[in-house]
CSV table of C-alpha atoms in Angstrom, one decimal:
chain,number,residue,atom,x,y,z
A,27,MET,CA,-33.1,-14.5,118.0
A,28,SER,CA,-30.9,-16.6,120.3
A,29,PRO,CA,-28.9,-15.2,123.2
A,30,GLU,CA,-25.7,-16.2,121.4
A,31,LEU,CA,-26.6,-14.0,118.4
A,32,ILE,CA,-27.6,-11.1,120.7
A,33,ARG,CA,-24.2,-11.5,122.3
A,34,LEU,CA,-22.4,-11.5,118.9
A,35,ILE,CA,-24.3,-8.4,117.8
A,36,ALA,CA,-23.4,-6.6,121.1
A,37,GLN,CA,-19.7,-7.6,120.7
A,38,ALA,CA,-19.7,-6.5,117.0
A,39,THR,CA,-21.2,-3.2,117.9
A,40,ALA,CA,-18.5,-2.6,120.6
A,41,ASP,CA,-15.8,-3.6,118.0
A,42,THR,CA,-17.3,-1.1,115.5
A,43,LEU,CA,-17.4,1.7,118.1
A,44,LEU,CA,-13.8,0.9,119.1
A,45,MET,CA,-12.5,0.9,115.5
A,46,VAL,CA,-14.3,4.2,114.6
A,47,ALA,CA,-13.2,5.9,117.9
A,48,VAL,CA,-9.5,5.0,117.4
A,49,ALA,CA,-9.5,5.9,113.7
A,50,ALA,CA,-11.3,9.2,114.3
A,51,GLY,CA,-9.0,10.1,117.2
A,52,ILE,CA,-5.7,9.3,115.5
A,53,GLY,CA,-7.0,10.7,112.2
A,54,THR,CA,-7.9,14.0,113.9
A,55,LEU,CA,-4.5,14.2,115.5
A,56,ILE,CA,-2.9,13.9,112.1
A,57,GLY,CA,-5.5,15.6,110.0
A,58,LEU,CA,-6.0,18.8,112.2
A,59,PRO,CA,-2.4,20.2,111.9
A,60,LEU,CA,-2.2,18.9,108.3
A,61,GLY,CA,-5.4,20.7,107.4
A,62,VAL,CA,-4.4,23.9,109.1
A,63,PHE,CA,-1.1,23.8,107.2
A,64,LEU,CA,-2.8,23.2,103.9
A,65,ALA,CA,-5.0,26.2,104.5
A,66,THR,CA,-2.2,28.6,105.5
A,67,SER,CA,0.8,27.6,103.4
A,68,LYS,CA,0.1,28.8,99.9
A,69,ARG,CA,2.0,31.7,98.5
A,70,GLY,CA,1.5,34.9,100.5
A,71,GLU,CA,-0.2,33.2,103.4
A,72,LEU,CA,0.8,32.8,107.1
A,73,PHE,CA,3.2,29.9,106.7
A,74,ALA,CA,3.9,30.3,103.0
A,75,ALA,CA,5.5,27.2,101.6
A,76,PRO,CA,3.9,26.6,98.2
A,77,ALA,CA,6.1,23.7,97.1
A,78,VAL,CA,5.5,21.8,100.4
A,79,ASN,CA,1.8,22.6,100.1
A,80,ALA,CA,1.6,21.3,96.6
A,81,VAL,CA,3.4,18.0,97.5
A,82,LEU,CA,1.2,17.4,100.6
A,83,GLY,CA,-1.9,18.3,98.6
A,84,MET,CA,-1.0,15.7,96.0
A,85,LEU,CA,-0.4,13.0,98.7
A,86,VAL,CA,-3.8,13.9,100.3
A,87,ASN,CA,-5.6,13.7,97.0
A,88,ALA,CA,-3.9,10.4,96.0
A,89,THR,CA,-5.0,8.8,99.3
A,90,ARG,CA,-8.5,10.2,99.1
A,91,SER,CA,-9.0,9.2,95.4
A,92,THR,CA,-8.1,5.5,96.2
A,93,PRO,CA,-11.2,3.4,96.7
A,94,PHE,CA,-11.3,2.3,100.4
A,95,ILE,CA,-11.6,-1.4,99.7
A,96,ILE,CA,-8.5,-1.2,97.4
A,97,LEU,CA,-6.7,0.9,100.0
A,98,VAL,CA,-7.4,-1.9,102.6
A,99,VAL,CA,-5.8,-4.5,100.4
A,100,ALA,CA,-2.9,-2.3,99.1
A,101,ILE,CA,-1.6,-1.5,102.6
A,102,ILE,CA,-1.8,-5.0,104.0
A,103,PRO,CA,2.0,-5.2,104.6
A,104,PHE,CA,1.9,-1.9,106.5
A,105,THR,CA,-1.1,-3.2,108.5
A,106,ARG,CA,0.8,-6.3,109.4
A,107,LEU,CA,3.8,-4.3,110.4
A,108,LEU,CA,1.7,-2.2,112.8
A,109,ALA,CA,-0.9,-4.6,114.0
A,110,GLY,CA,0.9,-8.0,113.6
A,111,THR,CA,-2.0,-9.3,111.5
A,112,SER,CA,-4.2,-8.2,108.6
A,113,ILE,CA,-7.5,-9.5,109.9
A,114,GLY,CA,-9.6,-8.6,112.9
A,115,THR,CA,-10.6,-5.4,114.7
A,116,ASN,CA,-7.1,-4.2,115.5
A,117,ALA,CA,-5.9,-4.6,111.9
A,118,ALA,CA,-9.0,-2.8,110.6
A,119,MET,CA,-8.0,0.3,112.6
A,120,VAL,CA,-4.9,0.8,110.4
A,121,PRO,CA,-6.6,1.3,107.0
A,122,LEU,CA,-9.5,3.2,108.7
A,123,THR,CA,-7.0,5.7,110.1
A,124,VAL,CA,-5.1,6.0,106.9
A,125,ALA,CA,-8.3,6.8,105.1
A,126,ALA,CA,-9.5,9.2,107.8
A,127,ALA,CA,-6.5,11.4,108.2
A,128,PRO,CA,-6.4,13.0,104.7
A,129,PHE,CA,-10.2,13.2,104.6
A,130,ILE,CA,-10.2,15.1,107.9
A,131,ALA,CA,-7.3,17.3,106.7
A,132,ARG,CA,-9.4,18.5,103.7
A,133,LEU,CA,-12.4,19.1,105.9
A,134,ILE,CA,-10.3,21.2,108.3
A,135,GLU,CA,-8.7,23.0,105.4
A,136,GLY,CA,-12.1,23.9,104.1
A,137,ALA,CA,-13.4,25.1,107.5
A,138,ILE,CA,-10.3,27.3,108.0
A,139,ARG,CA,-10.6,28.9,104.6
A,140,GLU,CA,-14.2,29.9,105.4
A,141,VAL,CA,-12.9,32.3,108.1
A,142,ASP,CA,-13.2,35.9,107.2
A,143,GLN,CA,-9.9,37.1,105.9
A,144,GLY,CA,-10.5,40.5,107.5
A,145,LEU,CA,-10.1,38.9,111.0
A,146,VAL,CA,-6.7,37.6,109.9
A,147,GLU,CA,-5.6,41.0,108.6
A,148,ALA,CA,-6.9,42.7,111.8
A,149,ALA,CA,-4.9,40.2,114.0
A,150,ARG,CA,-1.8,40.8,111.8
A,151,ALA,CA,-2.2,44.6,112.2
A,152,MET,CA,-2.3,44.2,116.0
A,153,GLY,CA,1.1,42.3,115.8
A,154,ALA,CA,-0.1,38.8,116.4
A,155,SER,CA,2.3,36.0,115.2
A,156,PRO,CA,1.2,33.4,112.7
A,157,LEU,CA,0.8,30.8,115.5
A,158,GLN,CA,-1.3,33.2,117.6
A,159,ILE,CA,-3.5,33.9,114.6
A,160,VAL,CA,-4.1,30.2,114.1
A,161,ARG,CA,-4.7,29.5,117.8
A,162,LYS,CA,-6.8,32.6,118.6
A,163,VAL,CA,-8.5,33.5,115.4
A,164,LEU,CA,-8.6,30.7,112.7
A,165,VAL,CA,-9.3,27.6,114.8
A,166,PRO,CA,-11.9,29.3,117.2
A,167,GLU,CA,-13.8,30.9,114.4
A,168,ALA,CA,-13.8,27.7,112.3
A,169,LEU,CA,-14.8,25.5,115.3
A,170,PRO,CA,-18.5,25.0,114.3
A,171,ALA,CA,-17.5,24.1,110.8
A,172,ILE,CA,-14.7,21.8,112.1
A,173,THR,CA,-17.2,20.1,114.4
A,174,LEU,CA,-19.6,19.5,111.5
A,175,GLY,CA,-16.6,18.2,109.4
A,176,LEU,CA,-15.5,15.8,112.1
A,177,THR,CA,-19.1,14.6,112.4
A,178,LEU,CA,-19.1,13.9,108.7
A,179,ALA,CA,-15.8,12.1,109.0
A,180,ILE,CA,-17.1,9.9,111.8
A,181,VAL,CA,-20.3,9.0,109.9
A,182,SER,CA,-18.1,8.1,106.9
A,183,LEU,CA,-15.9,5.9,109.1
A,184,ILE,CA,-18.9,4.0,110.4
A,185,GLY,CA,-19.7,3.1,106.8
A,186,PHE,CA,-16.0,2.2,106.1
A,187,SER,CA,-15.9,0.1,109.2
A,188,ALA,CA,-18.8,-2.0,107.8
A,189,MET,CA,-17.1,-2.2,104.4
A,190,VAL,CA,-13.8,-3.5,106.0
A,191,GLY,CA,-15.9,-6.5,107.2
A,192,ALA,CA,-15.7,-7.8,103.7
A,193,VAL,CA,-12.0,-8.6,104.2
A,194,GLY,CA,-12.2,-10.0,107.7
A,195,GLY,CA,-12.1,-6.7,109.5
A,196,GLY,CA,-14.4,-7.5,112.4
A,197,GLY,CA,-17.3,-5.4,113.7
A,198,LEU,CA,-20.9,-5.2,112.4
A,199,GLY,CA,-19.9,-5.5,108.7
A,200,ASP,CA,-18.1,-8.8,109.4
A,201,LEU,CA,-21.0,-10.1,111.3
A,202,GLY,CA,-23.5,-9.1,108.6
A,203,ILE,CA,-21.5,-10.8,105.9
A,204,ARG,CA,-20.7,-14.0,107.9
A,205,TYR,CA,-24.2,-14.5,109.3
A,206,GLY,CA,-26.6,-12.4,107.2
A,207,TYR,CA,-25.1,-13.2,103.8
A,208,GLN,CA,-23.1,-16.4,104.0
A,209,ARG,CA,-25.4,-18.3,106.4
A,210,PHE,CA,-28.6,-16.8,104.9
A,211,MET,CA,-29.8,-15.2,108.1
A,212,PRO,CA,-31.7,-12.1,106.9
A,213,ASP,CA,-32.8,-11.2,110.5
A,214,VAL,CA,-29.1,-10.8,111.5
A,215,MET,CA,-28.5,-8.6,108.4
A,216,ALA,CA,-31.6,-6.5,109.3
A,217,VAL,CA,-30.4,-6.0,112.9
A,218,VAL,CA,-26.9,-5.0,111.7
A,219,VAL,CA,-28.3,-2.4,109.3
A,220,ALA,CA,-30.6,-1.1,112.0
A,221,VAL,CA,-27.7,-0.7,114.5
A,222,LEU,CA,-25.6,1.1,111.8
A,223,ILE,CA,-28.5,3.5,111.1
A,224,VAL,CA,-28.9,4.2,114.8
A,225,LEU,CA,-25.2,4.8,115.2
A,226,VAL,CA,-25.1,7.2,112.2
A,227,GLN,CA,-28.2,9.1,113.4
A,228,THR,CA,-26.8,9.4,117.0
A,229,VAL,CA,-23.4,10.8,115.8
A,230,GLN,CA,-25.1,13.2,113.4
A,231,SER,CA,-27.5,14.5,116.0
A,232,ILE,CA,-24.7,15.0,118.6
A,233,GLY,CA,-22.5,16.7,116.0
A,234,ASP,CA,-25.3,19.1,114.8
A,235,ARG,CA,-26.2,20.1,118.4
A,236,LEU,CA,-22.5,20.6,119.4
A,237,ALA,CA,-21.9,22.8,116.2
A,238,GLY,CA,-25.0,24.8,116.9
A,239,HIS,CA,-24.0,25.4,120.5
A,240,LEU,CA,-20.5,26.5,119.5
A,241,ASN,CA,-21.9,28.8,116.8
A,242,LYS,CA,-24.3,30.5,119.3
A,243,ARG,CA,-21.4,30.9,121.8
A,244,LEU,CA,-19.3,32.6,119.1
A,245,ARG,CA,-22.1,34.9,118.1
A,246,HIS,CA,-22.6,35.9,121.8
A,247,ALA,CA,-18.9,36.2,122.6
């Protein structure tokens, strides 16, 4: 493999990491409060607002049920508005973030709902406000599950970032299609797949270890 190809693979790997990091970061900033609200806003819950919960739930479901490649094409005007272009690494961050936020919200909602309701009732009996219950009971108790959920989201984003290469999104997917498929260079395709596998394995291992550490800390607290 030539030095030029090695340089392209290194650049594509950096672009993929940047896309995934930005999408995961912004997606978490949006998905975390949204997920907490979805988990606590049904009738009789901490922030009871069943109508708002139903509308937000439908929006989240609609976004999640749209195939990612269709989502990328459907929001091209929005992508151009934010990034100034619909191709390249910066443009790919927009659909990745739009796909990540509702996915993370559902993962957070599921993690929060797994917390023992008895802890919430005990906090209520001690006079804690809804916000205090969220900050001091729900989120800390759900932290290991939230960590595993975010790990799953990042792994999914790595796969999505490769998919967005099919429409000129940049990164490893774009490199694999342009060189591995269109220029019939199977060695490049093999390296791209190997790098993606290493990235996924690394993220999963870090997430598992972090969740295990948080779980042990909670048990010994």
